[in-house]
mmCIF file with all atom_site columns, C-alpha atoms in Angstrom:
data_model
loop_
_atom_site.group_PDB
_atom_site.id
_atom_site.type_symbol
_atom_site.label_atom_id
_atom_site.label_alt_id
_atom_site.label_comp_id
_atom_site.label_asym_id
_atom_site.label_entity_id
_atom_site.label_seq_id
_atom_site.pdbx_PDB_ins_code
_atom_site.Cartn_x
_atom_site.Cartn_y
_atom_site.Cartn_z
_atom_site.occupancy
_atom_site.B_iso_or_equiv
_atom_site.pdbx_formal_charge
_atom_site.auth_seq_id
_atom_site.auth_comp_id
_atom_site.auth_asym_id
_atom_site.auth_atom_id
_atom_site.pdbx_PDB_model_num
ATOM 1   C CA . MET R 1 1   ? 44.960 -26.484 74.811 1.00 38.00 ? 1   MET R CA 1
ATOM 2   C CA . THR R 1 2   ? 43.106 -29.065 76.953 1.00 40.00 ? 2   THR R CA 1
ATOM 3   C CA . ASP R 1 3   ? 39.578 -30.644 76.234 1.00 47.00 ? 3   ASP R CA 1
ATOM 4   C CA . ALA R 1 4   ? 38.779 -32.456 79.210 1.00 47.00 ? 4   ALA R CA 1
ATOM 5   C CA . PRO R 1 5   ? 37.435 -31.999 83.124 1.00 44.00 ? 5   PRO R CA 1
ATOM 6   C CA . GLY R 1 6   ? 40.786 -31.786 84.982 1.00 51.00 ? 6   GLY R CA 1
ATOM 7   C CA . GLY R 1 7   ? 42.156 -30.152 82.217 1.00 64.00 ? 7   GLY R CA 1
ATOM 8   C CA . ARG R 1 8   ? 43.466 -33.446 80.503 1.00 78.00 ? 8   ARG R CA 1
ATOM 9   C CA . PRO R 1 9   ? 45.478 -32.850 77.178 1.00 85.00 ? 9   PRO R CA 1
ATOM 10  C CA . PRO R 1 10  ? 43.809 -32.872 73.723 1.00 89.00 ? 10  PRO R CA 1
ATOM 11  C CA . PHE R 1 11  ? 46.211 -36.277 72.807 1.00 96.00 ? 11  PHE R CA 1
ATOM 12  C CA . SER R 1 12  ? 46.855 -39.245 74.097 1.00 98.00 ? 12  SER R CA 1
ATOM 13  C CA . ALA R 1 13  ? 50.018 -40.261 72.357 1.00 98.00 ? 13  ALA R CA 1
ATOM 14  C CA . VAL R 1 14  ? 52.488 -38.589 69.996 1.00 98.00 ? 14  VAL R CA 1
ATOM 15  C CA . LEU R 1 15  ? 52.755 -40.348 66.212 1.00 98.00 ? 15  LEU R CA 1
ATOM 16  C CA . CYS R 1 16  ? 56.465 -38.492 64.669 1.00 98.00 ? 16  CYS R CA 1
ATOM 17  C CA . ASP R 1 17  ? 57.468 -38.769 62.026 1.00 98.00 ? 17  ASP R CA 1
ATOM 18  C CA . ILE R 1 18  ? 61.475 -38.737 61.244 1.00 98.00 ? 18  ILE R CA 1
ATOM 19  C CA . ASP R 1 19  ? 62.912 -37.425 58.809 1.00 98.00 ? 19  ASP R CA 1
ATOM 20  C CA . ASN R 1 20  ? 62.783 -33.880 58.205 1.00 98.00 ? 20  ASN R CA 1
ATOM 21  C CA . VAL R 1 21  ? 61.713 -33.598 61.745 1.00 98.00 ? 21  VAL R CA 1
ATOM 22  C CA . VAL R 1 22  ? 64.098 -36.108 63.681 1.00 98.00 ? 22  VAL R CA 1
ATOM 23  C CA . ARG R 1 23  ? 66.927 -36.790 61.461 1.00 98.00 ? 23  ARG R CA 1
ATOM 24  C CA . HIS R 1 24  ? 68.167 -33.863 58.967 1.00 98.00 ? 24  HIS R CA 1
ATOM 25  C CA . PHE R 1 25  ? 70.639 -35.510 55.906 1.00 97.00 ? 25  PHE R CA 1
ATOM 26  C CA . ASP R 1 26  ? 73.564 -33.797 54.853 1.00 98.00 ? 26  ASP R CA 1
ATOM 27  C CA . SER R 1 27  ? 72.767 -33.170 50.972 1.00 98.00 ? 27  SER R CA 1
ATOM 28  C CA . SER R 1 28  ? 76.459 -31.238 50.550 1.00 98.00 ? 28  SER R CA 1
ATOM 29  C CA . HIS R 1 29  ? 79.124 -33.666 48.836 1.00 98.00 ? 29  HIS R CA 1
ATOM 30  C CA . LEU R 1 30  ? 75.367 -34.729 46.301 1.00 98.00 ? 30  LEU R CA 1
ATOM 31  C CA . GLU R 1 31  ? 75.547 -31.494 45.293 1.00 98.00 ? 31  GLU R CA 1
ATOM 32  C CA . ALA R 1 32  ? 79.430 -30.675 44.955 1.00 98.00 ? 32  ALA R CA 1
ATOM 33  C CA . LEU R 1 33  ? 79.377 -33.838 42.650 1.00 98.00 ? 33  LEU R CA 1
ATOM 34  C CA . GLU R 1 34  ? 75.804 -32.242 40.433 1.00 98.00 ? 34  GLU R CA 1
ATOM 35  C CA . ARG R 1 35  ? 77.994 -29.600 39.626 1.00 98.00 ? 35  ARG R CA 1
ATOM 36  C CA . SER R 1 36  ? 80.859 -31.084 38.518 1.00 98.00 ? 36  SER R CA 1
ATOM 37  C CA . ALA R 1 37  ? 78.977 -33.504 36.226 1.00 98.00 ? 37  ALA R CA 1
ATOM 38  C CA . GLY R 1 38  ? 77.112 -30.829 35.000 1.00 97.00 ? 38  GLY R CA 1
ATOM 39  C CA . LEU R 1 39  ? 74.118 -31.647 36.880 1.00 98.00 ? 39  LEU R CA 1
ATOM 40  C CA . ALA R 1 40  ? 70.726 -29.295 38.499 1.00 97.00 ? 40  ALA R CA 1
ATOM 41  C CA . GLU R 1 41  ? 71.513 -28.781 42.300 1.00 97.00 ? 41  GLU R CA 1
ATOM 42  C CA . GLY R 1 42  ? 68.540 -31.261 43.411 1.00 97.00 ? 42  GLY R CA 1
ATOM 43  C CA . THR R 1 43  ? 68.605 -33.324 40.021 1.00 98.00 ? 43  THR R CA 1
ATOM 44  C CA . THR R 1 44  ? 68.992 -36.572 41.894 1.00 98.00 ? 44  THR R CA 1
ATOM 45  C CA . LYS R 1 45  ? 66.653 -36.701 44.293 1.00 98.00 ? 45  LYS R CA 1
ATOM 46  C CA . LYS R 1 46  ? 64.332 -35.642 41.937 1.00 98.00 ? 46  LYS R CA 1
ATOM 47  C CA . VAL R 1 47  ? 65.041 -38.922 40.172 1.00 98.00 ? 47  VAL R CA 1
ATOM 48  C CA . ALA R 1 48  ? 64.955 -40.883 43.335 1.00 98.00 ? 48  ALA R CA 1
ATOM 49  C CA . PHE R 1 49  ? 61.858 -39.488 45.049 1.00 98.00 ? 49  PHE R CA 1
ATOM 50  C CA . ALA R 1 50  ? 59.736 -39.920 42.142 1.00 97.00 ? 50  ALA R CA 1
ATOM 51  C CA . PRO R 1 51  ? 56.859 -42.901 43.425 1.00 96.00 ? 51  PRO R CA 1
ATOM 52  C CA . GLU R 1 52  ? 57.827 -45.474 40.553 1.00 97.00 ? 52  GLU R CA 1
ATOM 53  C CA . VAL R 1 53  ? 61.616 -45.501 42.085 1.00 98.00 ? 53  VAL R CA 1
ATOM 54  C CA . ASP R 1 54  ? 61.857 -45.135 45.311 1.00 97.00 ? 54  ASP R CA 1
ATOM 55  C CA . GLY R 1 55  ? 57.939 -46.236 45.756 1.00 97.00 ? 55  GLY R CA 1
ATOM 56  C CA . PRO R 1 56  ? 59.561 -49.914 45.609 1.00 98.00 ? 56  PRO R CA 1
ATOM 57  C CA . LEU R 1 57  ? 61.958 -48.921 48.527 1.00 98.00 ? 57  LEU R CA 1
ATOM 58  C CA . LEU R 1 58  ? 59.693 -47.390 50.811 1.00 98.00 ? 58  LEU R CA 1
ATOM 59  C CA . LEU R 1 59  ? 57.763 -50.569 50.623 1.00 98.00 ? 59  LEU R CA 1
ATOM 60  C CA . GLY R 1 60  ? 60.773 -52.849 50.938 1.00 97.00 ? 60  GLY R CA 1
ATOM 61  C CA . ARG R 1 61  ? 59.745 -54.246 48.298 1.00 97.00 ? 61  ARG R CA 1
ATOM 62  C CA . ILE R 1 62  ? 63.770 -54.007 47.006 1.00 97.00 ? 62  ILE R CA 1
ATOM 63  C CA . THR R 1 63  ? 67.439 -53.265 48.505 1.00 96.00 ? 63  THR R CA 1
ATOM 64  C CA . GLU R 1 64  ? 68.754 -50.294 48.487 1.00 96.00 ? 64  GLU R CA 1
ATOM 65  C CA . GLN R 1 65  ? 71.544 -50.985 46.849 1.00 97.00 ? 65  GLN R CA 1
ATOM 66  C CA . GLU R 1 66  ? 68.585 -52.043 43.684 1.00 98.00 ? 66  GLU R CA 1
ATOM 67  C CA . TRP R 1 67  ? 67.364 -48.426 44.458 1.00 98.00 ? 67  TRP R CA 1
ATOM 68  C CA . VAL R 1 68  ? 70.462 -46.917 43.941 1.00 98.00 ? 68  VAL R CA 1
ATOM 69  C CA . GLU R 1 69  ? 70.010 -49.103 40.421 1.00 98.00 ? 69  GLU R CA 1
ATOM 70  C CA . SER R 1 70  ? 66.857 -47.477 38.905 1.00 98.00 ? 70  SER R CA 1
ATOM 71  C CA . ILE R 1 71  ? 68.719 -44.051 40.455 1.00 98.00 ? 71  ILE R CA 1
ATOM 72  C CA . ALA R 1 72  ? 70.856 -44.824 37.487 1.00 98.00 ? 72  ALA R CA 1
ATOM 73  C CA . ARG R 1 73  ? 69.108 -46.133 34.998 1.00 98.00 ? 73  ARG R CA 1
ATOM 74  C CA . GLY R 1 74  ? 66.847 -42.435 35.511 1.00 98.00 ? 74  GLY R CA 1
ATOM 75  C CA . LEU R 1 75  ? 70.100 -40.466 35.348 1.00 98.00 ? 75  LEU R CA 1
ATOM 76  C CA . ALA R 1 76  ? 71.197 -42.592 32.272 1.00 96.00 ? 76  ALA R CA 1
ATOM 77  C CA . GLY R 1 77  ? 71.462 -39.653 28.924 1.00 93.00 ? 77  GLY R CA 1
ATOM 78  C CA . LEU R 1 78  ? 72.396 -37.156 31.322 1.00 97.00 ? 78  LEU R CA 1
ATOM 79  C CA . VAL R 1 79  ? 75.371 -38.389 32.338 1.00 98.00 ? 79  VAL R CA 1
ATOM 80  C CA . ASP R 1 80  ? 77.987 -40.993 31.969 1.00 97.00 ? 80  ASP R CA 1
ATOM 81  C CA . GLU R 1 81  ? 76.712 -44.494 34.056 1.00 97.00 ? 81  GLU R CA 1
ATOM 82  C CA . GLU R 1 82  ? 79.938 -44.553 36.660 1.00 98.00 ? 82  GLU R CA 1
ATOM 83  C CA . THR R 1 83  ? 78.987 -40.917 37.497 1.00 98.00 ? 83  THR R CA 1
ATOM 84  C CA . ALA R 1 84  ? 75.565 -41.837 37.369 1.00 98.00 ? 84  ALA R CA 1
ATOM 85  C CA . TRP R 1 85  ? 76.278 -44.933 39.491 1.00 98.00 ? 85  TRP R CA 1
ATOM 86  C CA . ALA R 1 86  ? 78.130 -42.448 42.095 1.00 98.00 ? 86  ALA R CA 1
ATOM 87  C CA . LEU R 1 87  ? 75.322 -40.204 42.413 1.00 98.00 ? 87  LEU R CA 1
ATOM 88  C CA . GLY R 1 88  ? 72.622 -42.034 44.150 1.00 98.00 ? 88  GLY R CA 1
ATOM 89  C CA . THR R 1 89  ? 75.189 -43.974 45.758 1.00 98.00 ? 89  THR R CA 1
ATOM 90  C CA . THR R 1 90  ? 76.445 -40.381 47.304 1.00 98.00 ? 90  THR R CA 1
ATOM 91  C CA . LEU R 1 91  ? 72.717 -39.944 47.709 1.00 98.00 ? 91  LEU R CA 1
ATOM 92  C CA . LEU R 1 92  ? 72.295 -43.140 49.650 1.00 97.00 ? 92  LEU R CA 1
ATOM 93  C CA . GLU R 1 93  ? 74.945 -42.410 51.664 1.00 97.00 ? 93  GLU R CA 1
ATOM 94  C CA . SER R 1 94  ? 73.929 -38.854 53.144 1.00 97.00 ? 94  SER R CA 1
ATOM 95  C CA . PRO R 1 95  ? 75.572 -38.009 56.317 1.00 98.00 ? 95  PRO R CA 1
ATOM 96  C CA . PHE R 1 96  ? 72.905 -37.438 58.528 1.00 98.00 ? 96  PHE R CA 1
ATOM 97  C CA . HIS R 1 97  ? 72.369 -36.172 62.127 1.00 98.00 ? 97  HIS R CA 1
ATOM 98  C CA . ALA R 1 98  ? 69.837 -35.633 65.206 1.00 98.00 ? 98  ALA R CA 1
ATOM 99  C CA . ASP R 1 99  ? 67.630 -32.078 65.709 1.00 98.00 ? 99  ASP R CA 1
ATOM 100 C CA . GLU R 1 100 ? 68.572 -32.643 69.584 1.00 98.00 ? 100 GLU R CA 1
ATOM 101 C CA . THR R 1 101 ? 66.232 -30.290 69.977 1.00 98.00 ? 101 THR R CA 1
ATOM 102 C CA . VAL R 1 102 ? 63.422 -31.913 68.811 1.00 98.00 ? 102 VAL R CA 1
ATOM 103 C CA . VAL R 1 103 ? 64.918 -35.460 70.917 1.00 98.00 ? 103 VAL R CA 1
ATOM 104 C CA . THR R 1 104 ? 64.645 -33.497 73.563 1.00 98.00 ? 104 THR R CA 1
ATOM 105 C CA . LEU R 1 105 ? 60.933 -32.817 73.291 1.00 98.00 ? 105 LEU R CA 1
ATOM 106 C CA . LEU R 1 106 ? 60.244 -36.035 72.316 1.00 98.00 ? 106 LEU R CA 1
ATOM 107 C CA . HIS R 1 107 ? 62.468 -37.778 75.330 1.00 98.00 ? 107 HIS R CA 1
ATOM 108 C CA . ARG R 1 108 ? 60.141 -35.065 77.453 1.00 97.00 ? 108 ARG R CA 1
ATOM 109 C CA . ALA R 1 109 ? 56.783 -36.076 75.576 1.00 98.00 ? 109 ALA R CA 1
ATOM 110 C CA . ARG R 1 110 ? 57.020 -40.227 76.147 1.00 98.00 ? 110 ARG R CA 1
ATOM 111 C CA . ALA R 1 111 ? 57.978 -39.397 80.082 1.00 97.00 ? 111 ALA R CA 1
ATOM 112 C CA . ARG R 1 112 ? 53.688 -37.979 79.943 1.00 97.00 ? 112 ARG R CA 1
ATOM 113 C CA . VAL R 1 113 ? 52.048 -40.500 76.799 1.00 98.00 ? 113 VAL R CA 1
ATOM 114 C CA . PRO R 1 114 ? 53.124 -43.397 74.255 1.00 98.00 ? 114 PRO R CA 1
ATOM 115 C CA . VAL R 1 115 ? 55.731 -42.149 71.619 1.00 98.00 ? 115 VAL R CA 1
ATOM 116 C CA . VAL R 1 116 ? 55.242 -43.662 68.000 1.00 98.00 ? 116 VAL R CA 1
ATOM 117 C CA . LEU R 1 117 ? 57.699 -43.201 65.029 1.00 98.00 ? 117 LEU R CA 1
ATOM 118 C CA . VAL R 1 118 ? 55.861 -43.209 61.564 1.00 98.00 ? 118 VAL R CA 1
ATOM 119 C CA . SER R 1 119 ? 58.196 -42.923 59.178 1.00 98.00 ? 119 SER R CA 1
ATOM 120 C CA . ASN R 1 120 ? 58.365 -43.781 54.882 1.00 98.00 ? 120 ASN R CA 1
ATOM 121 C CA . ALA R 1 121 ? 61.490 -45.693 55.342 1.00 97.00 ? 121 ALA R CA 1
ATOM 122 C CA . THR R 1 122 ? 63.927 -48.273 54.850 1.00 96.00 ? 122 THR R CA 1
ATOM 123 C CA . LEU R 1 123 ? 64.733 -51.325 56.289 1.00 95.00 ? 123 LEU R CA 1
ATOM 124 C CA . GLY R 1 124 ? 67.808 -49.236 57.144 1.00 94.00 ? 124 GLY R CA 1
ATOM 125 C CA . LEU R 1 125 ? 66.048 -47.263 59.737 1.00 96.00 ? 125 LEU R CA 1
ATOM 126 C CA . GLU R 1 126 ? 66.716 -49.454 62.996 1.00 95.00 ? 126 GLU R CA 1
ATOM 127 C CA . GLN R 1 127 ? 70.383 -49.245 61.871 1.00 95.00 ? 127 GLN R CA 1
ATOM 128 C CA . ASP R 1 128 ? 70.485 -45.754 61.004 1.00 97.00 ? 128 ASP R CA 1
ATOM 129 C CA . LEU R 1 129 ? 68.487 -44.658 64.584 1.00 97.00 ? 129 LEU R CA 1
ATOM 130 C CA . ASP R 1 130 ? 71.156 -47.388 66.360 1.00 97.00 ? 130 ASP R CA 1
ATOM 131 C CA . ALA R 1 131 ? 73.495 -45.378 64.643 1.00 96.00 ? 131 ALA R CA 1
ATOM 132 C CA . LEU R 1 132 ? 71.900 -41.713 66.420 1.00 97.00 ? 132 LEU R CA 1
ATOM 133 C CA . GLY R 1 133 ? 72.011 -43.251 69.780 1.00 97.00 ? 133 GLY R CA 1
ATOM 134 C CA . LEU R 1 134 ? 68.003 -42.749 69.145 1.00 97.00 ? 134 LEU R CA 1
ATOM 135 C CA . ALA R 1 135 ? 67.976 -46.463 69.796 1.00 92.00 ? 135 ALA R CA 1
ATOM 136 C CA . GLY R 1 136 ? 64.827 -45.605 72.659 1.00 93.00 ? 136 GLY R CA 1
ATOM 137 C CA . LEU R 1 137 ? 63.420 -41.773 71.839 1.00 97.00 ? 137 LEU R CA 1
ATOM 138 C CA . ALA R 1 138 ? 60.148 -43.723 71.768 1.00 98.00 ? 138 ALA R CA 1
ATOM 139 C CA . ASP R 1 139 ? 57.855 -46.901 72.718 1.00 98.00 ? 139 ASP R CA 1
ATOM 140 C CA . HIS R 1 140 ? 57.178 -47.793 68.743 1.00 98.00 ? 140 HIS R CA 1
ATOM 141 C CA . VAL R 1 141 ? 58.693 -47.466 65.371 1.00 98.00 ? 141 VAL R CA 1
ATOM 142 C CA . VAL R 1 142 ? 56.641 -48.426 62.513 1.00 98.00 ? 142 VAL R CA 1
ATOM 143 C CA . SER R 1 143 ? 58.690 -48.597 59.105 1.00 98.00 ? 143 SER R CA 1
ATOM 144 C CA . SER R 1 144 ? 56.988 -48.011 56.417 1.00 98.00 ? 144 SER R CA 1
ATOM 145 C CA . ALA R 1 145 ? 59.462 -51.161 55.050 1.00 98.00 ? 145 ALA R CA 1
ATOM 146 C CA . ARG R 1 146 ? 58.344 -53.114 57.134 1.00 97.00 ? 146 ARG R CA 1
ATOM 147 C CA . VAL R 1 147 ? 55.229 -52.870 57.258 1.00 98.00 ? 147 VAL R CA 1
ATOM 148 C CA . GLY R 1 148 ? 54.735 -52.325 53.465 1.00 97.00 ? 148 GLY R CA 1
ATOM 149 C CA . LEU R 1 149 ? 52.951 -49.442 53.897 1.00 98.00 ? 149 LEU R CA 1
ATOM 150 C CA . ALA R 1 150 ? 53.787 -46.033 53.537 1.00 98.00 ? 150 ALA R CA 1
ATOM 151 C CA . LYS R 1 151 ? 52.840 -42.261 53.874 1.00 98.00 ? 151 LYS R CA 1
ATOM 152 C CA . PRO R 1 152 ? 50.021 -40.918 53.572 1.00 98.00 ? 152 PRO R CA 1
ATOM 153 C CA . ASP R 1 153 ? 48.142 -43.679 53.635 1.00 98.00 ? 153 ASP R CA 1
ATOM 154 C CA . PRO R 1 154 ? 45.581 -43.830 56.575 1.00 98.00 ? 154 PRO R CA 1
ATOM 155 C CA . ARG R 1 155 ? 46.860 -47.422 57.204 1.00 98.00 ? 155 ARG R CA 1
ATOM 156 C CA . ILE R 1 156 ? 50.030 -46.720 58.847 1.00 98.00 ? 156 ILE R CA 1
ATOM 157 C CA . LEU R 1 157 ? 48.493 -43.917 60.068 1.00 98.00 ? 157 LEU R CA 1
ATOM 158 C CA . ALA R 1 158 ? 46.041 -45.930 61.850 1.00 98.00 ? 158 ALA R CA 1
ATOM 159 C CA . LEU R 1 159 ? 47.839 -48.745 63.125 1.00 98.00 ? 159 LEU R CA 1
ATOM 160 C CA . GLY R 1 160 ? 50.252 -46.200 64.014 1.00 98.00 ? 160 GLY R CA 1
ATOM 161 C CA . ALA R 1 161 ? 47.405 -45.328 66.896 1.00 98.00 ? 161 ALA R CA 1
ATOM 162 C CA . GLU R 1 162 ? 47.413 -49.383 67.588 1.00 98.00 ? 162 GLU R CA 1
ATOM 163 C CA . ARG R 1 163 ? 51.173 -49.606 68.606 1.00 98.00 ? 163 ARG R CA 1
ATOM 164 C CA . ALA R 1 164 ? 50.616 -46.582 70.928 1.00 98.00 ? 164 ALA R CA 1
ATOM 165 C CA . GLY R 1 165 ? 47.033 -48.670 72.424 1.00 98.00 ? 165 GLY R CA 1
ATOM 166 C CA . VAL R 1 166 ? 45.044 -45.416 71.743 1.00 98.00 ? 166 VAL R CA 1
ATOM 167 C CA . ARG R 1 167 ? 42.590 -43.680 69.339 1.00 98.00 ? 167 ARG R CA 1
ATOM 168 C CA . PRO R 1 168 ? 42.901 -41.671 66.410 1.00 98.00 ? 168 PRO R CA 1
ATOM 169 C CA . GLU R 1 169 ? 41.490 -39.529 67.656 1.00 97.00 ? 169 GLU R CA 1
ATOM 170 C CA . ARG R 1 170 ? 43.167 -39.408 70.508 1.00 98.00 ? 170 ARG R CA 1
ATOM 171 C CA . CYS R 1 171 ? 47.038 -38.851 68.627 1.00 98.00 ? 171 CYS R CA 1
ATOM 172 C CA . LEU R 1 172 ? 48.889 -36.027 68.304 1.00 98.00 ? 172 LEU R CA 1
ATOM 173 C CA . PHE R 1 173 ? 50.077 -36.896 65.014 1.00 98.00 ? 173 PHE R CA 1
ATOM 174 C CA . VAL R 1 174 ? 53.772 -34.170 63.274 1.00 98.00 ? 174 VAL R CA 1
ATOM 175 C CA . ASP R 1 175 ? 54.968 -34.310 59.700 1.00 98.00 ? 175 ASP R CA 1
ATOM 176 C CA . ASP R 1 176 ? 56.744 -32.554 57.507 1.00 98.00 ? 176 ASP R CA 1
ATOM 177 C CA . THR R 1 177 ? 54.484 -33.181 54.782 1.00 98.00 ? 177 THR R CA 1
ATOM 178 C CA . LEU R 1 178 ? 51.051 -31.788 54.202 1.00 98.00 ? 178 LEU R CA 1
ATOM 179 C CA . GLU R 1 179 ? 49.850 -34.226 52.730 1.00 98.00 ? 179 GLU R CA 1
ATOM 180 C CA . ASN R 1 180 ? 50.595 -36.480 55.757 1.00 98.00 ? 180 ASN R CA 1
ATOM 181 C CA . VAL R 1 181 ? 49.441 -34.304 58.189 1.00 98.00 ? 181 VAL R CA 1
ATOM 182 C CA . GLU R 1 182 ? 45.600 -34.263 55.623 1.00 98.00 ? 182 GLU R CA 1
ATOM 183 C CA . ALA R 1 183 ? 45.682 -37.647 55.618 1.00 98.00 ? 183 ALA R CA 1
ATOM 184 C CA . ALA R 1 184 ? 45.836 -37.880 60.099 1.00 98.00 ? 184 ALA R CA 1
ATOM 185 C CA . ALA R 1 185 ? 43.017 -34.481 59.868 1.00 98.00 ? 185 ALA R CA 1
ATOM 186 C CA . ALA R 1 186 ? 41.113 -36.689 58.214 1.00 98.00 ? 186 ALA R CA 1
ATOM 187 C CA . LEU R 1 187 ? 41.179 -39.964 60.413 1.00 98.00 ? 187 LEU R CA 1
ATOM 188 C CA . GLY R 1 188 ? 40.714 -37.220 63.830 1.00 98.00 ? 188 GLY R CA 1
ATOM 189 C CA . MET R 1 189 ? 44.638 -36.499 65.102 1.00 98.00 ? 189 MET R CA 1
ATOM 190 C CA . THR R 1 190 ? 45.473 -33.683 65.693 1.00 97.00 ? 190 THR R CA 1
ATOM 191 C CA . ALA R 1 191 ? 47.719 -33.102 63.005 1.00 98.00 ? 191 ALA R CA 1
ATOM 192 C CA . VAL R 1 192 ? 50.489 -30.433 63.111 1.00 98.00 ? 192 VAL R CA 1
ATOM 193 C CA . HIS R 1 193 ? 52.620 -29.522 60.005 1.00 98.00 ? 193 HIS R CA 1
ATOM 194 C CA . PHE R 1 194 ? 55.837 -30.132 60.865 1.00 98.00 ? 194 PHE R CA 1
ATOM 195 C CA . ARG R 1 195 ? 58.165 -26.327 59.803 1.00 98.00 ? 195 ARG R CA 1
ATOM 196 C CA . GLY R 1 196 ? 61.081 -26.744 62.397 1.00 98.00 ? 196 GLY R CA 1
ATOM 197 C CA . PRO R 1 197 ? 60.894 -26.958 66.649 1.00 98.00 ? 197 PRO R CA 1
ATOM 198 C CA . ALA R 1 198 ? 59.294 -24.621 67.649 1.00 98.00 ? 198 ALA R CA 1
ATOM 199 C CA . ASP R 1 199 ? 55.466 -26.490 66.169 1.00 98.00 ? 199 ASP R CA 1
ATOM 200 C CA . LEU R 1 200 ? 56.104 -29.640 68.007 1.00 98.00 ? 200 LEU R CA 1
ATOM 201 C CA . GLU R 1 201 ? 56.806 -27.490 71.273 1.00 98.00 ? 201 GLU R CA 1
ATOM 202 C CA . ARG R 1 202 ? 53.976 -25.322 70.965 1.00 97.00 ? 202 ARG R CA 1
ATOM 203 C CA . ALA R 1 203 ? 51.894 -28.258 70.025 1.00 97.00 ? 203 ALA R CA 1
ATOM 204 C CA . LEU R 1 204 ? 53.434 -30.402 72.563 1.00 97.00 ? 204 LEU R CA 1
ATOM 205 C CA . GLU R 1 205 ? 52.396 -27.806 75.754 1.00 96.00 ? 205 GLU R CA 1
ATOM 206 C CA . PRO R 1 206 ? 49.318 -29.435 76.702 1.00 94.00 ? 206 PRO R CA 1
ATOM 207 C CA . LEU R 1 207 ? 51.732 -32.124 78.275 1.00 94.00 ? 207 LEU R CA 1
ATOM 208 C CA . PHE R 1 208 ? 53.714 -29.964 79.446 1.00 92.00 ? 208 PHE R CA 1
ATOM 209 C CA . ALA R 1 209 ? 51.280 -27.217 81.553 1.00 85.00 ? 209 ALA R CA 1
#
């Protein structure tokens, strides 16, 4: 799994997604509220994560409260206005936790190469990382809401490589969304589709050999 004289690993930096990789959300409260409102579980997320609803949020063009307002509008006709707002607010305030296995792996990787977190996120990302105790997890954080670009746009991936100080083809890119993985591969990155910590561990093996 090496590609250079002396056994140099095939990458010189790690670009890693955050949500559903490092950070995971607990949707149990939201799902319970949906059930009590007579909605199928997942209805709120389907509305909230439609490109026309969460796109402006992820590009930093609207606030989180304006996003909740958009969700409530999208739920109109399915539930009453008060319930629609409660569903949107509950989604926004869903508790989250860090995957400690992934965090440990990234800390180990950072001891050897730059680590950059590249995330489609809100303007509250940095505060959330602080709350998780992960402000020092990476050398840089590239948030879509801060830079006005969102994955799978190759420009945000290239920006991640630039922040790491290496060429795109010398980056390992890890993401749970296949579309983003394919975009990274098109730039020449070593791209890994994350489905669990074992995927990250295997991808990082060349660093730890």
